[in-house]
């Protein structure tokens, strides 16, 4: 590998991926959580078809691609590439997008692809439209260089930004074909810089739920009830304070804590040494925020 191989990768991205990825950015294929009409609007199917057509056009030897559809669920792209040996490498990504939101710089927009220098701006290009392109292109270049590789599966779902509600059903549906992967690569994270290769080893946990406080069977005038019946908002604050400290942010419930492996602490220190103040200086905080 080395510089000549790196140049081949860069040319392949410029010649093929950048244009198609730009087209993908123009499609408003919002995740189902943000578009209740996703199934009939056609945007998700447009995105799926675009990625499938590009994959077929690469003419990678031993590659098969299909769209798997389970009833009432978002579609899933499955790419299978023949390899050598008993191992299977599973590469994961998603193609659904977050809403546009506001605050784009002048000349930029959610569904307006803009290439400035080496950076392509637009919703979904990094999270997570690049995943299929990077995966297929990597295997294609391995084959062109006659570099042996394991059997590869690429799985691209369409509901990650909604919490991946359909993914377990697809994994179960495709269990026999997936088998037992020796390596799983999740192409849906960031990197600290462009000088080193980065891998995400852990991420924050998520708990979802609904909490409501009700003190009266029916509404009363605030002039009558205030000061007599406790404020539901104050009760709510008190309940939440049992879970986490509103001053320090420390989670109080011991059941939500786990011991941190020594290796993770060592890795965190190495990351801090590599990134320095950029860990916190990257955030657009207001003046005075510490």
C-alpha positions as a Markdown table, in Angstrom:
| # | Residue | x | y | z |
|---|---|---|---|---|
| 1 | Unk | 0.0 | 0.0 | 0.0 |
| 2 | Unk | 1.5 | 3.4 | 0.9 |
| 3 | Unk | 1.3 | 6.7 | -1.1 |
| 4 | Unk | 0.4 | 5.2 | -4.6 |
| 5 | Unk | -2.5 | 3.2 | -3.0 |
| 6 | Unk | -3.6 | 6.3 | -1.1 |
| 7 | Unk | -3.6 | 8.3 | -4.4 |
| 8 | Unk | -5.8 | 5.6 | -6.0 |
| 9 | Unk | -8.3 | 5.9 | -3.1 |
| 10 | Unk | -8.4 | 9.7 | -3.4 |
| 11 | Unk | -8.9 | 9.6 | -7.2 |
| 12 | Unk | -11.7 | 7.0 | -6.8 |
| 13 | Unk | -13.5 | 9.3 | -4.4 |
| 14 | Unk | -13.1 | 12.3 | -6.6 |
| 15 | Unk | -14.1 | 10.4 | -9.8 |
| 16 | Unk | -17.1 | 8.5 | -8.4 |
| 17 | Unk | -18.1 | 9.0 | -4.8 |
| 18 | Unk | -18.1 | 12.7 | -4.5 |
| 19 | Unk | -20.7 | 13.2 | -7.3 |
| 20 | Unk | -23.0 | 10.5 | -6.1 |
| 21 | Unk | -22.7 | 11.5 | -2.5 |
| 22 | Unk | -23.6 | 15.1 | -3.5 |
| 23 | Unk | -26.7 | 13.8 | -5.2 |
| 24 | Unk | -27.6 | 11.9 | -2.1 |
| 25 | Unk | -27.3 | 15.1 | 0.0 |
| 26 | Unk | -30.1 | 16.7 | -2.2 |
| 27 | Unk | -32.6 | 14.0 | -1.1 |
| 28 | Unk | -34.7 | 14.9 | 2.0 |
| 29 | Unk | -34.9 | 11.3 | 3.2 |
| 30 | Unk | -35.6 | 12.1 | 6.8 |
| 31 | Unk | -35.7 | 9.3 | 9.4 |
| 32 | Unk | -39.2 | 8.1 | 10.2 |
| 33 | Unk | -39.2 | 9.8 | 13.6 |
| 34 | Unk | -39.1 | 13.2 | 11.7 |
| 35 | Unk | -41.2 | 12.3 | 8.7 |
| 36 | Unk | -44.5 | 10.5 | 9.3 |
| 37 | Unk | -45.1 | 10.2 | 5.6 |
| 38 | Unk | -41.7 | 8.6 | 4.8 |
| 39 | Unk | -43.2 | 5.5 | 3.4 |
| 40 | Unk | -45.3 | 7.3 | 0.8 |
| 41 | Unk | -43.1 | 10.4 | 0.1 |
| 42 | Unk | -40.6 | 8.4 | -1.9 |
| 43 | Unk | -37.5 | 10.1 | -0.6 |
| 44 | Unk | -36.2 | 7.0 | 1.2 |
| 45 | Unk | -36.7 | 4.9 | -1.9 |
| 46 | Unk | -34.8 | 7.5 | -4.0 |
| 47 | Unk | -31.9 | 7.3 | -1.6 |
| 48 | Unk | -31.9 | 3.6 | -1.5 |
| 49 | Unk | -32.1 | 3.3 | -5.3 |
| 50 | Unk | -29.2 | 5.8 | -5.7 |
| 51 | Unk | -26.9 | 3.8 | -3.4 |
| 52 | Unk | -27.9 | 0.5 | -5.0 |
| 53 | Unk | -27.3 | 1.8 | -8.5 |
| 54 | Unk | -23.9 | 3.2 | -7.6 |
| 55 | Unk | -22.9 | -0.1 | -6.0 |
| 56 | Unk | -23.9 | -2.1 | -9.1 |
| 57 | Unk | -22.0 | 0.3 | -11.3 |
| 58 | Unk | -18.7 | -0.5 | -9.4 |
| 59 | Unk | -18.7 | -4.0 | -11.0 |
| 60 | Unk | -16.9 | -5.5 | -8.0 |
| 61 | Unk | -16.2 | -9.2 | -8.7 |
| 62 | Unk | -18.2 | -11.5 | -6.4 |
| 63 | Unk | -20.5 | -8.6 | -5.2 |
| 64 | Unk | -24.3 | -9.1 | -4.8 |
| 65 | Unk | -26.6 | -6.3 | -3.6 |
| 66 | Unk | -30.2 | -6.4 | -2.8 |
| 67 | Unk | -32.9 | -4.3 | -1.0 |
| 68 | Unk | -34.5 | -6.3 | 1.8 |
| 69 | Unk | -38.0 | -5.1 | 2.9 |
| 70 | Unk | -40.0 | -6.4 | 5.8 |
| 71 | Unk | -43.7 | -5.3 | 6.1 |
| 72 | Unk | -44.2 | -1.9 | 7.7 |
| 73 | Unk | -40.5 | -1.4 | 8.2 |
| 74 | Unk | -37.9 | 0.9 | 6.6 |
| 75 | Unk | -35.9 | -0.8 | 3.8 |
| 76 | Unk | -32.4 | -2.2 | 4.3 |
| 77 | Unk | -29.6 | -2.5 | 1.8 |
| 78 | Unk | -27.5 | -5.7 | 2.0 |
| 79 | Unk | -24.3 | -6.1 | 0.1 |
| 80 | Unk | -22.4 | -9.4 | 0.1 |
| 81 | Unk | -18.9 | -9.8 | -1.4 |
| 82 | Unk | -17.2 | -13.1 | -1.7 |
| 83 | Unk | -13.9 | -13.6 | 0.1 |
| 84 | Unk | -11.3 | -16.1 | 1.2 |
| 85 | Unk | -11.3 | -18.1 | 4.4 |
| 86 | Unk | -14.0 | -18.8 | 7.0 |
| 87 | Unk | -14.2 | -15.3 | 8.5 |
| 88 | Unk | -16.9 | -12.7 | 7.8 |
| 89 | Unk | -16.5 | -8.9 | 8.2 |
| 90 | Unk | -19.7 | -7.0 | 8.8 |
| 91 | Unk | -19.7 | -3.3 | 7.9 |
| 92 | Unk | -22.6 | -1.2 | 9.2 |
| 93 | Unk | -24.0 | 2.2 | 8.2 |
| 94 | Unk | -27.3 | 4.0 | 7.8 |
| 95 | Unk | -28.8 | 6.3 | 5.1 |
| 96 | Unk | -31.7 | 8.1 | 7.0 |
| 97 | Unk | -31.1 | 11.7 | 7.9 |
| 98 | Unk | -31.8 | 14.2 | 10.8 |
| 99 | Unk | -34.0 | 17.2 | 10.1 |
| 100 | Unk | -32.5 | 20.2 | 8.3 |
| 101 | Unk | -32.5 | 22.6 | 11.3 |
| 102 | Unk | -31.3 | 26.2 | 11.1 |
| 103 | Unk | -28.0 | 27.9 | 11.5 |
| 104 | Unk | -26.1 | 26.9 | 8.3 |
| 105 | Unk | -23.4 | 29.3 | 7.1 |
| 106 | Unk | -24.1 | 31.6 | 4.2 |
| 107 | Unk | -24.2 | 29.7 | 1.0 |
| 108 | Unk | -24.8 | 26.4 | 2.7 |
| 109 | Unk | -28.0 | 24.4 | 3.4 |
| 110 | Unk | -29.2 | 21.0 | 4.5 |
| 111 | Unk | -30.0 | 19.6 | 1.1 |
| 112 | Unk | -27.6 | 21.8 | -0.9 |
| 113 | Unk | -24.3 | 20.0 | -1.5 |
| 114 | Unk | -21.3 | 22.4 | -1.4 |
| 115 | Unk | -17.7 | 21.4 | -1.9 |
| 116 | Unk | -15.3 | 23.8 | -0.2 |
| 117 | Unk | -11.7 | 22.6 | -0.4 |
| 118 | Unk | -11.7 | 19.0 | 0.7 |
| 119 | Unk | -15.0 | 19.3 | 2.6 |
| 120 | Unk | -18.4 | 18.4 | 1.3 |
| 121 | Unk | -21.2 | 20.2 | 3.2 |
| 122 | Unk | -24.8 | 19.0 | 3.4 |
| 123 | Unk | -27.1 | 16.9 | 5.5 |
| 124 | Unk | -26.3 | 13.2 | 5.7 |
| 125 | Unk | -22.9 | 13.3 | 3.8 |
| 126 | Unk | -21.0 | 12.4 | 7.0 |
| 127 | Unk | -23.8 | 11.0 | 9.1 |
| 128 | Unk | -24.1 | 8.5 | 7.5 |
| 129 | Unk | -24.2 | 8.6 | 3.7 |
| 130 | Unk | -20.5 | 7.9 | 3.2 |
| 131 | Unk | -20.6 | 4.4 | 4.8 |
| 132 | Unk | -21.7 | 2.4 | 1.8 |
| 133 | Unk | -19.4 | 4.2 | -0.6 |
| 134 | Unk | -16.4 | 3.8 | 1.7 |
| 135 | Unk | -17.1 | 0.1 | 2.3 |
| 136 | Unk | -17.6 | -0.9 | -1.3 |
| 137 | Unk | -14.7 | 1.2 | -2.5 |
| 138 | Unk | -12.4 | -0.3 | 0.1 |
| 139 | Unk | -13.2 | -3.9 | -1.0 |
| 140 | Unk | -13.0 | -2.9 | -4.7 |
| 141 | Unk | -9.5 | -1.6 | -4.3 |
| 142 | Unk | -8.4 | -4.6 | -2.3 |
| 143 | Unk | -9.5 | -6.8 | -5.3 |
| 144 | Unk | -7.8 | -4.5 | -7.8 |
| 145 | Unk | -4.6 | -4.9 | -5.8 |
| 146 | Unk | -5.0 | -8.7 | -5.5 |
| 147 | Unk | -5.0 | -8.3 | -1.7 |
| 148 | Unk | -6.8 | -11.3 | -0.1 |
| 149 | Unk | -9.8 | -10.4 | 2.2 |
| 150 | Unk | -12.5 | -12.2 | 4.1 |
| 151 | Unk | -16.1 | -12.5 | 3.1 |
| 152 | Unk | -17.7 | -9.0 | 3.5 |
| 153 | Unk | -21.2 | -8.1 | 4.4 |
| 154 | Unk | -22.4 | -4.4 | 4.2 |
| 155 | Unk | -25.6 | -3.6 | 6.0 |
| 156 | Unk | -27.2 | -0.2 | 5.5 |
| 157 | Unk | -30.3 | 0.5 | 7.5 |
| 158 | Unk | -32.8 | 3.4 | 7.2 |
| 159 | Unk | -34.0 | 4.1 | 10.7 |
| 160 | Unk | -30.9 | 4.8 | 12.9 |
| 161 | Unk | -31.7 | 8.4 | 13.6 |
| 162 | Unk | -35.0 | 7.1 | 15.0 |
| 163 | Unk | -33.3 | 4.7 | 17.3 |
| 164 | Unk | -33.0 | 1.7 | 14.9 |
| 165 | Unk | -36.4 | 0.2 | 15.7 |
| 166 | Unk | -36.3 | -2.0 | 12.6 |
| 167 | Unk | -32.7 | -3.2 | 12.9 |
| 168 | Unk | -33.3 | -6.1 | 15.3 |
| 169 | Unk | -36.0 | -7.5 | 13.1 |
| 170 | Unk | -33.7 | -7.5 | 10.1 |
| 171 | Unk | -30.8 | -9.0 | 12.0 |
| 172 | Unk | -33.1 | -11.9 | 13.0 |
| 173 | Unk | -34.5 | -12.2 | 9.5 |
| 174 | Unk | -31.0 | -12.4 | 8.0 |
| 175 | Unk | -29.4 | -14.4 | 10.8 |
| 176 | Unk | -28.6 | -17.4 | 8.6 |
| 177 | Unk | -26.9 | -15.3 | 5.9 |
| 178 | Unk | -25.0 | -13.1 | 8.4 |
| 179 | Unk | -23.6 | -16.0 | 10.3 |
| 180 | Unk | -21.1 | -15.2 | 13.1 |
| 181 | Unk | -18.9 | -12.2 | 12.0 |
| 182 | Unk | -15.3 | -12.2 | 13.2 |
| 183 | Unk | -15.2 | -8.4 | 12.9 |
| 184 | Unk | -17.9 | -5.7 | 13.0 |
| 185 | Unk | -17.1 | -2.2 | 11.7 |
| 186 | Unk | -19.7 | 0.5 | 12.6 |
| 187 | Unk | -19.1 | 3.3 | 10.1 |
| 188 | Unk | -21.0 | 5.9 | 12.1 |
| 189 | Unk | -18.7 | 7.9 | 14.3 |
| 190 | Unk | -16.2 | 10.8 | 14.2 |
| 191 | Unk | -12.5 | 11.2 | 14.5 |
| 192 | Unk | -10.2 | 13.3 | 16.6 |
| 193 | Unk | -8.0 | 14.6 | 13.8 |
| 194 | Unk | -6.8 | 13.6 | 10.4 |
| 195 | Unk | -3.2 | 12.7 | 11.4 |
| 196 | Unk | -4.1 | 9.4 | 13.1 |
| 197 | Unk | -6.5 | 6.5 | 12.6 |
| 198 | Unk | -9.3 | 6.6 | 15.2 |
| 199 | Unk | -11.7 | 3.9 | 16.5 |
| 200 | Unk | -14.6 | 4.6 | 18.9 |
| 201 | Unk | -14.5 | 2.1 | 21.7 |
| 202 | Unk | -17.4 | 3.4 | 23.8 |
| 203 | Unk | -20.1 | 6.0 | 23.7 |
| 204 | Unk | -22.7 | 7.5 | 26.0 |
| 205 | Unk | -25.7 | 5.4 | 27.0 |
| 206 | Unk | -29.3 | 6.3 | 26.4 |
| 207 | Unk | -32.4 | 5.8 | 28.4 |
| 208 | Unk | -35.8 | 7.0 | 27.1 |
| 209 | Unk | -39.0 | 7.4 | 29.1 |
| 210 | Unk | -41.9 | 9.5 | 29.9 |
| 211 | Unk | -42.5 | 11.2 | 33.3 |
| 212 | Unk | -45.6 | 13.1 | 34.3 |
| 213 | Unk | -46.7 | 14.7 | 37.5 |
| 214 | Unk | -50.4 | 15.3 | 38.3 |
| 215 | Unk | -51.7 | 16.6 | 41.7 |
| 216 | Unk | -55.3 | 17.6 | 40.8 |
| 217 | Unk | -58.1 | 15.6 | 39.3 |
| 218 | Unk | -59.1 | 18.7 | 37.3 |
| 219 | Unk | -57.9 | 22.2 | 36.6 |
| 220 | Unk | -58.4 | 25.0 | 39.0 |
| 221 | Unk | -57.7 | 28.8 | 38.8 |
| 222 | Unk | -54.1 | 29.6 | 39.6 |
| 223 | Unk | -55.3 | 32.3 | 42.0 |
| 224 | Unk | -57.0 | 29.6 | 44.1 |
| 225 | Unk | -54.5 | 26.8 | 43.9 |
| 226 | Unk | -51.1 | 28.5 | 43.9 |
| 227 | Unk | -49.4 | 28.2 | 47.3 |
| 228 | Unk | -52.0 | 25.6 | 48.5 |
| 229 | Unk | -51.4 | 22.8 | 46.1 |
| 230 | Unk | -47.7 | 22.0 | 45.4 |
| 231 | Unk | -46.3 | 23.1 | 42.0 |
| 232 | Unk | -46.2 | 20.1 | 39.7 |
| 233 | Unk | -43.0 | 21.6 | 38.2 |
| 234 | Unk | -41.3 | 21.7 | 41.6 |
| 235 | Unk | -42.3 | 18.1 | 42.3 |
| 236 | Unk | -40.9 | 17.1 | 38.9 |
| 237 | Unk | -37.6 | 18.9 | 39.7 |
| 238 | Unk | -37.5 | 17.0 | 43.0 |
| 239 | Unk | -38.0 | 13.7 | 41.3 |
| 240 | Unk | -35.3 | 14.3 | 38.7 |
| 241 | Unk | -32.9 | 15.4 | 41.5 |
| 242 | Unk | -33.1 | 11.9 | 42.9 |
| 243 | Unk | -31.5 | 10.7 | 39.7 |
| 244 | Unk | -28.9 | 13.3 | 38.9 |
| 245 | Unk | -27.3 | 16.2 | 40.7 |
| 246 | Unk | -28.4 | 19.4 | 39.1 |
| 247 | Unk | -25.3 | 21.2 | 40.2 |
| 248 | Unk | -22.5 | 18.7 | 39.3 |
| 249 | Unk | -24.3 | 16.5 | 36.8 |
| 250 | Unk | -23.3 | 13.4 | 38.7 |
| 251 | Unk | -25.7 | 10.5 | 38.3 |
| 252 | Unk | -26.8 | 9.5 | 41.8 |
| 253 | Unk | -28.2 | 6.0 | 41.2 |
| 254 | Unk | -25.5 | 3.4 | 41.7 |
| 255 | Unk | -27.3 | 1.0 | 39.4 |
| 256 | Unk | -26.4 | 3.4 | 36.5 |
| 257 | Unk | -22.7 | 3.2 | 37.2 |
| 258 | Unk | -20.2 | 0.6 | 35.9 |
| 259 | Unk | -16.5 | 0.2 | 36.7 |
| 260 | Unk | -14.2 | 1.8 | 34.0 |
| 261 | Unk | -11.6 | -0.7 | 32.8 |
| 262 | Unk | -8.0 | 0.4 | 33.4 |
| 263 | Unk | -7.3 | 0.2 | 29.7 |
| 264 | Unk | -10.0 | 2.8 | 28.9 |
| 265 | Unk | -8.4 | 5.2 | 31.3 |
| 266 | Unk | -5.0 | 4.7 | 29.7 |
| 267 | Unk | -6.6 | 5.2 | 26.3 |
| 268 | Unk | -8.4 | 8.4 | 27.4 |
| 269 | Unk | -5.1 | 9.8 | 28.6 |
| 270 | Unk | -3.5 | 9.1 | 25.3 |
| 271 | Unk | -6.3 | 10.8 | 23.5 |
| 272 | Unk | -6.0 | 13.8 | 25.7 |
| 273 | Unk | -2.3 | 14.0 | 24.9 |
| 274 | Unk | -2.9 | 13.8 | 21.2 |
| 275 | Unk | -5.8 | 16.3 | 21.0 |
| 276 | Unk | -4.9 | 18.8 | 23.8 |
| 277 | Unk | -7.3 | 21.8 | 24.2 |
| 278 | Unk | -9.1 | 21.0 | 20.9 |
| 279 | Unk | -11.3 | 18.6 | 23.0 |
| 280 | Unk | -13.1 | 21.5 | 24.5 |
| 281 | Unk | -12.2 | 24.4 | 22.1 |
| 282 | Unk | -14.1 | 22.9 | 19.2 |
| 283 | Unk | -17.5 | 23.8 | 20.7 |
| 284 | Unk | -19.2 | 27.1 | 19.8 |
| 285 | Unk | -19.8 | 28.3 | 23.3 |
| 286 | Unk | -21.0 | 31.8 | 24.2 |
| 287 | Unk | -18.6 | 34.2 | 25.8 |
| 288 | Unk | -18.4 | 33.5 | 29.5 |
| 289 | Unk | -19.4 | 29.8 | 29.3 |
| 290 | Unk | -17.0 | 27.6 | 31.1 |
